[in-house]
Short mmCIF file of C-alpha atoms in Angstrom, two decimals:
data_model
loop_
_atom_site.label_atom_id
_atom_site.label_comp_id
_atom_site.label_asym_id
_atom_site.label_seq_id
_atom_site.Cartn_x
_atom_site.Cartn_y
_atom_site.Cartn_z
CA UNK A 1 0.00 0.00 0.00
CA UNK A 2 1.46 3.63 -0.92
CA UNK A 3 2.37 5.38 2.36
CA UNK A 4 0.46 8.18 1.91
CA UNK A 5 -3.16 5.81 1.59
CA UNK A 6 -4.58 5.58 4.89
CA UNK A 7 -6.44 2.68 5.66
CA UNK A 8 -10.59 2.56 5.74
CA UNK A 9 -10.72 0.24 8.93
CA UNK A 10 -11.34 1.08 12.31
CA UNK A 11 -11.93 -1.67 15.56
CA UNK A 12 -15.60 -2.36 16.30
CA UNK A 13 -16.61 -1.42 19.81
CA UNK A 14 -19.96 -1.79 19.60
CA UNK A 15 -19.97 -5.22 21.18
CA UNK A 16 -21.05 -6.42 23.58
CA UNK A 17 -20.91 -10.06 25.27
CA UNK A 18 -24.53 -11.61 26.33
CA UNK A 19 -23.85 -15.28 29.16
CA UNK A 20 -26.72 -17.63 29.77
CA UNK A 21 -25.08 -20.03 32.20
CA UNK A 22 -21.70 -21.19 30.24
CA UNK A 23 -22.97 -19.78 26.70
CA UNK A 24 -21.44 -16.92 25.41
CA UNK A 25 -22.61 -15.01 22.24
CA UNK A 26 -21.92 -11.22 20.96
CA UNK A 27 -24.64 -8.22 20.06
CA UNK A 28 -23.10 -5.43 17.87
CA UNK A 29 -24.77 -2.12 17.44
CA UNK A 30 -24.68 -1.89 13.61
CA UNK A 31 -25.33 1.31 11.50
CA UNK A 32 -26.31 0.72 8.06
CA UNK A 33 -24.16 3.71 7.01
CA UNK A 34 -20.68 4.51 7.96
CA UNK A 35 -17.67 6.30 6.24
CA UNK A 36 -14.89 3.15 7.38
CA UNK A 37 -14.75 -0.50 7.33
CA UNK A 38 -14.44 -2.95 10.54
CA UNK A 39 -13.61 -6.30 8.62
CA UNK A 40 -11.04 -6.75 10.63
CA UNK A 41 -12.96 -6.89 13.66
CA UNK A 42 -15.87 -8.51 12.42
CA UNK A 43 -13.79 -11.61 10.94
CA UNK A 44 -12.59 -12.24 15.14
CA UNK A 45 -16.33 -11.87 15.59
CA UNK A 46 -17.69 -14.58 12.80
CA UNK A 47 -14.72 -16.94 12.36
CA UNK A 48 -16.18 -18.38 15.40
CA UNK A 49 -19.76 -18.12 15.25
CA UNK A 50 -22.58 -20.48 14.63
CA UNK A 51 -24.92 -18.36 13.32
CA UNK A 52 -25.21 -14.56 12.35
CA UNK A 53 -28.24 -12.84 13.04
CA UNK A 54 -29.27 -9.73 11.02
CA UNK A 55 -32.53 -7.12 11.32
CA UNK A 56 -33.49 -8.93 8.00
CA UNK A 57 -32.57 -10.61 4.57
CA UNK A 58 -30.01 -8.53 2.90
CA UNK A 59 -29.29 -10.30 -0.03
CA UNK A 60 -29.76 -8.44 -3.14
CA UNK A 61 -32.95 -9.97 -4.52
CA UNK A 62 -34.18 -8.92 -1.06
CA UNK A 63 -32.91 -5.25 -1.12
CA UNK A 64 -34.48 -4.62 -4.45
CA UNK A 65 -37.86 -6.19 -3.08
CA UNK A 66 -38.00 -3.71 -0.34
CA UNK A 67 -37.05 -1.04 -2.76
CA UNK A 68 -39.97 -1.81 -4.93
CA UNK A 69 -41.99 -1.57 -2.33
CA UNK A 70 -41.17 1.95 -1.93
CA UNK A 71 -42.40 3.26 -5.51
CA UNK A 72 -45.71 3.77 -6.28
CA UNK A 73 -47.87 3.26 -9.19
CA UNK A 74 -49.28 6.40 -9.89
CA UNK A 75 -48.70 9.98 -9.20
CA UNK A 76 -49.00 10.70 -5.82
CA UNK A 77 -48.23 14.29 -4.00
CA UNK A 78 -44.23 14.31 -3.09
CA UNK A 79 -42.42 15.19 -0.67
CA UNK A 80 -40.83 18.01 -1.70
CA UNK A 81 -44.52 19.81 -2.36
CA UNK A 82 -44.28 20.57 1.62
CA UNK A 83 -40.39 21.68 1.75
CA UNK A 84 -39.97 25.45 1.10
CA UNK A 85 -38.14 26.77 -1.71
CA UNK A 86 -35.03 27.09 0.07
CA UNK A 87 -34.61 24.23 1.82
CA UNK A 88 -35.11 22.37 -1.72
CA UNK A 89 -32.31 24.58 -2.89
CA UNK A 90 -30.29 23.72 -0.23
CA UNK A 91 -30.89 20.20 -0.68
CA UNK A 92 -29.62 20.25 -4.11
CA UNK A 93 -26.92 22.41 -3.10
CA UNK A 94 -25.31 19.28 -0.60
CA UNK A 95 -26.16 16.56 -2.97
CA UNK A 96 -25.10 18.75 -6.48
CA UNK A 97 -22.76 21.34 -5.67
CA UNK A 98 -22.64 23.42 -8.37
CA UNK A 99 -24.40 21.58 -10.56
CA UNK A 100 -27.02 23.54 -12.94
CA UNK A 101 -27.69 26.37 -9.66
CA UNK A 102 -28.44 29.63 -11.85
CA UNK A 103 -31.01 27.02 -13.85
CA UNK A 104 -32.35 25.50 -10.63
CA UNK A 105 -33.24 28.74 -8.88
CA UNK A 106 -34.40 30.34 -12.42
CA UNK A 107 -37.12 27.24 -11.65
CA UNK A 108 -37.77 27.77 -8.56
CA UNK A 109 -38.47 31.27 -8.71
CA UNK A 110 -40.52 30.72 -11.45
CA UNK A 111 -42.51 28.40 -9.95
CA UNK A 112 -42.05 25.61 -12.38
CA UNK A 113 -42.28 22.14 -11.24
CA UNK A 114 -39.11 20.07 -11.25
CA UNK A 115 -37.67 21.85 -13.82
CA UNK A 116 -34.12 21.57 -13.92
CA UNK A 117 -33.94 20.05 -10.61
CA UNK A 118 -32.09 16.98 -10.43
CA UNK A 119 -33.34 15.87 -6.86
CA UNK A 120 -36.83 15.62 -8.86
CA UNK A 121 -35.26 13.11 -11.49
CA UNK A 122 -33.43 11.49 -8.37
CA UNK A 123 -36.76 10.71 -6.33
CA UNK A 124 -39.35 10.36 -9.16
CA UNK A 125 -41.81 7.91 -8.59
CA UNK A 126 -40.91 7.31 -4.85
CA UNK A 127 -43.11 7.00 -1.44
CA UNK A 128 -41.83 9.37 1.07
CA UNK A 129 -39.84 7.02 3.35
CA UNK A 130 -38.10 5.55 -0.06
CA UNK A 131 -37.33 9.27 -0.94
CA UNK A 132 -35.42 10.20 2.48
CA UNK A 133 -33.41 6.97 2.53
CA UNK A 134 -32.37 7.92 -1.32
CA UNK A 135 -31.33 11.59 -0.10
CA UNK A 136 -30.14 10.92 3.06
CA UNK A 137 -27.78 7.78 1.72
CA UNK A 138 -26.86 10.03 -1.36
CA UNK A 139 -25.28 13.04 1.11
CA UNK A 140 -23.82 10.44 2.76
CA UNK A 141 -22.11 8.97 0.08
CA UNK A 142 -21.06 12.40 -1.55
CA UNK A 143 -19.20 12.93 1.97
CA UNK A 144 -17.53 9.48 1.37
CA UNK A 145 -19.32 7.19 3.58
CA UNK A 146 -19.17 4.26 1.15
CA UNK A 147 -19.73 1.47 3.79
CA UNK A 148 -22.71 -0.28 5.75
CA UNK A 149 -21.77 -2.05 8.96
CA UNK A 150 -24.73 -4.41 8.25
CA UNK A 151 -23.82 -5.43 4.94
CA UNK A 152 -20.37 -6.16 5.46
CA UNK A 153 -21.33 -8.40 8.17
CA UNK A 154 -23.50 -9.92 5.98
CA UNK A 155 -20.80 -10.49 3.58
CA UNK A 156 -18.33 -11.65 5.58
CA UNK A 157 -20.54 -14.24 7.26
CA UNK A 158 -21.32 -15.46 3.47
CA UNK A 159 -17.38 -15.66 3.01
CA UNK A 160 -17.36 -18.03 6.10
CA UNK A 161 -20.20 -19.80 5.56
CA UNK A 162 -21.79 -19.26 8.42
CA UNK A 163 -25.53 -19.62 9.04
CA UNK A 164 -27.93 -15.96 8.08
CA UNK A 165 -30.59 -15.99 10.22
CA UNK A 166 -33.49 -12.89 9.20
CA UNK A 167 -35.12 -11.78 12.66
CA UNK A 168 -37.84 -10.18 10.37
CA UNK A 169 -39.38 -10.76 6.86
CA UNK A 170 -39.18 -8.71 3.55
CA UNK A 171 -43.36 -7.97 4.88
CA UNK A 172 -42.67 -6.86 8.53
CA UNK A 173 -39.76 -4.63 7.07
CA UNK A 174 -41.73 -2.85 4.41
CA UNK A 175 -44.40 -2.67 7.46
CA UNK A 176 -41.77 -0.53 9.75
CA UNK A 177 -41.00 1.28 6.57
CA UNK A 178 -44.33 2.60 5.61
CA UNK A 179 -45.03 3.25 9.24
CA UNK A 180 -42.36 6.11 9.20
CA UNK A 181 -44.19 9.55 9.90
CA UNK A 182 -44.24 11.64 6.54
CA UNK A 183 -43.95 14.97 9.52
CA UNK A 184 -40.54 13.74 11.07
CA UNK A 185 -39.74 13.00 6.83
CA UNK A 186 -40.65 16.52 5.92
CA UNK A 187 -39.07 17.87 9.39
CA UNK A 188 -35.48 16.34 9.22
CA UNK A 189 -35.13 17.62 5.40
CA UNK A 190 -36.18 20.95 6.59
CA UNK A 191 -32.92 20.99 8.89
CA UNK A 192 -30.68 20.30 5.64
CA UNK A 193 -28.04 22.81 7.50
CA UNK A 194 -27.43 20.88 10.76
CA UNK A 195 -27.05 17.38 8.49
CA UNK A 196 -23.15 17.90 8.53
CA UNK A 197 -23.27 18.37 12.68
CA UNK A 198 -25.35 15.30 13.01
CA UNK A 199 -22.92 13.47 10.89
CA UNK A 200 -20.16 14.42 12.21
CA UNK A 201 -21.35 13.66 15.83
CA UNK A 202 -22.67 10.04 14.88
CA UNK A 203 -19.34 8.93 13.57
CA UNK A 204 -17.28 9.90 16.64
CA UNK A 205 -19.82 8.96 18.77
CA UNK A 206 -20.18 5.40 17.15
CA UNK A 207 -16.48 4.75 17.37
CA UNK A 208 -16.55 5.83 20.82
CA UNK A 209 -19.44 3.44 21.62
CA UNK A 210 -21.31 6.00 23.14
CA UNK A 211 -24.75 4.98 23.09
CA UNK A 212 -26.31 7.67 25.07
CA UNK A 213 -24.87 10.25 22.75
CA UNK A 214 -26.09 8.53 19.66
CA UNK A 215 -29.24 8.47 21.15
CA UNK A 216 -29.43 12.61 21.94
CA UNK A 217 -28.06 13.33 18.24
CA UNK A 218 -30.50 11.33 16.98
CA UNK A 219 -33.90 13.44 17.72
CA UNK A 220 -35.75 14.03 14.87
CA UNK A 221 -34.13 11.41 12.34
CA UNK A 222 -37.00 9.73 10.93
CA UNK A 223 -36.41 6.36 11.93
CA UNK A 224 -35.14 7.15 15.15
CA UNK A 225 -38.75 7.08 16.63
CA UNK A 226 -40.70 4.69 19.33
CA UNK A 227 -42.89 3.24 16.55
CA UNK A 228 -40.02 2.05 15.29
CA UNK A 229 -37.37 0.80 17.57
CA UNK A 230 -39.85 -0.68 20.48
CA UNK A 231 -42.07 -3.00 19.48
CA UNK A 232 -39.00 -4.42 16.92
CA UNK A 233 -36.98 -4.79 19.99
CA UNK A 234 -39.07 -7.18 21.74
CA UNK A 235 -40.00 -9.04 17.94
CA UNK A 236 -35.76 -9.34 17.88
CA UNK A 237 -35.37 -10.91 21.49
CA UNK A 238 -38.41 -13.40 21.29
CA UNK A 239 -36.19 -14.89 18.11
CA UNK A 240 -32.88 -14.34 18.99
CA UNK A 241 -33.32 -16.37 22.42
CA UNK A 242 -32.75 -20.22 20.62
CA UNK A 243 -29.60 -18.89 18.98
CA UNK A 244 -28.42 -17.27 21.84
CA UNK A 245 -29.21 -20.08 24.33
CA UNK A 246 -27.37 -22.14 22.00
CA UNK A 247 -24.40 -19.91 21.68
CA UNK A 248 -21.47 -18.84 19.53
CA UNK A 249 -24.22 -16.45 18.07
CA UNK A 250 -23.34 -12.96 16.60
CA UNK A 251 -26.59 -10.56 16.41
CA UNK A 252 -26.86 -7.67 14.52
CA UNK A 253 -28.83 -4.97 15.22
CA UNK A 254 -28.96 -1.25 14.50
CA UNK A 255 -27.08 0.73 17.28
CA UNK A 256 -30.65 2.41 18.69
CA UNK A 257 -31.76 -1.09 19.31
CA UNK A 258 -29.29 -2.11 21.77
CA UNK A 259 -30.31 -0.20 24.49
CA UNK A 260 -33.80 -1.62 24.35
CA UNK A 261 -32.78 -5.70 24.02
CA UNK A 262 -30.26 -5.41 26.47
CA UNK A 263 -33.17 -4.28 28.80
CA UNK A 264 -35.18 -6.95 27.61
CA UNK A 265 -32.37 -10.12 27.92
CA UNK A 266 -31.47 -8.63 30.98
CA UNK A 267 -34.63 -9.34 32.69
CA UNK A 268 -34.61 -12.76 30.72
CA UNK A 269 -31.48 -13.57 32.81
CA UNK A 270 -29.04 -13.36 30.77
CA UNK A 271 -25.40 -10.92 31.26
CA UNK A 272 -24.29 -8.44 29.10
CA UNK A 273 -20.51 -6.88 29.29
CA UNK A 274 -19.64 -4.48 27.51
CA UNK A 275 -19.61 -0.36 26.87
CA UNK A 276 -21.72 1.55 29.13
CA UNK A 277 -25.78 1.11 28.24
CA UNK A 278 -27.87 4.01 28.65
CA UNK A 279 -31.40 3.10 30.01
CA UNK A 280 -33.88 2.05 27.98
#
């Protein structure tokens, strides 16, 4: 490697160790977007596991499923008919800087729909949850977070052949999906300017393992909501338990989650060790 290429990887501490009696298996705190790799520390994790548990399928057939799920068949009002003009500006502004501005605001001041605007062309066609997710991992990716913590997981356990165990279906996914408030949608977008803080924050946070302060940055993210991490945390305990009374498991869950399933296989008896767990 040239000297002057720094490496993507960084060392997992998101892990945490969960005992029943002699059985020992590991919960990591995933996120399903990050700027650097943890292969490393994943392939300690899964050259020794049984079985790797996931949130649900990723394989691509699956991915696109879910993805189809998110477009609808007919025209259907859009998000961006309930962003203001200049947080639509500023929108294209993080995801196309520079790109066609003097013909985007021309547009906008005009008052004619989508034209020139590339975020229209980007989103077409999309339900409102499907439309976040596509900006939100598009910024990302423009600020070179080209990893997912779940997915390469997921591939590594494939490299190993290890068992993939789904803790939900394609269904119960779209389900969660659909149930994301269009208000919190429209809300985060509106607050285009702080995206760059909250990024910022989550990575150092996440390497840091600090779950309480990925929990306070998070207010407001969409997804990040009661209705959504709860009930899925008791649904992810009631079918992790046979793997993990067996043992040598390795779950994988979104880092919001772990808070709540700790809770919940704490009062099943089992241990956890690990970094600090804020209450549920």
């Amino acid at each position: 490697m040239l000297p002057w290429r720094k490496r993507k990887g960084k060392k997992l501490k998101t892990v945490w160790e969960i005992h029943k009696g002699p059985m020992v298996s590991y919960l990591v705190g995933t996120a399903h977007f990050f700027p650097y790799s943890f292969r490393h520390s994943f392939l300690q994790l899964i050259t020794e596991a049984s079985a790797v548990l996931f949130e649900g399928p990723l394989d691509e057939e699956s991915l696109q499923q879910i993805r189809a799920a998110g477009m609808v068949a007919e025209s259907t009002d859009s998000v961006f008919d309930k962003l203001d003009r200049r947080t639509i500006v500023r929108i294209n502004e993080k995801l196309f800087p520079g790109c066609r501005r003097k013909t985007l605001e021309d547009a906008i001041r005009l008052g004619v729909p989508g034209a020139g605007d590339p975020l229209q062309e980007m989103v077409a066609g999309m339900k409102p949850w499907l439309t976040f997710f596509t900006l939100w991992s598009a910024y990302l990716e423009k600020c070179g977070w080209r990893y997912s913590v779940d997915l390469e997981a997921y591939g590594i356990a494939g490299e190993l052949n290890r068992e993939v165990v789904a803790l939900e279906s394609i269904t119960e996914q779209v389900a969660v999906l659909e149930g994301i408030s269009l208000e919190r949608i429209v809300d985060f977008l509106g607050r285009v300017d702080r995206w760059d803080r909250y990024r910022k924050g989550y990575v150092r946070h996440y390497l840091a393992a600090d779950l309480d302060k990925i929990r306070s940055t998070a207010t407001g993210f969409p997804s990040r909501h009661r209705s959504v991490i709860d009930h899925r945390d008791e649904t992810f305990v009631h079918r992790m338990r046979p793997y993990l009374d067996a043992g040598s498991a390795v779950v994988c869950v979104g880092a919001p989650h772990v808070p709540g399933v700790c809770d919940l296989l704490q009062t099943d008896g089992y241990r956890i060790d690990g970094p600090p767990i804020p209450l549920r």
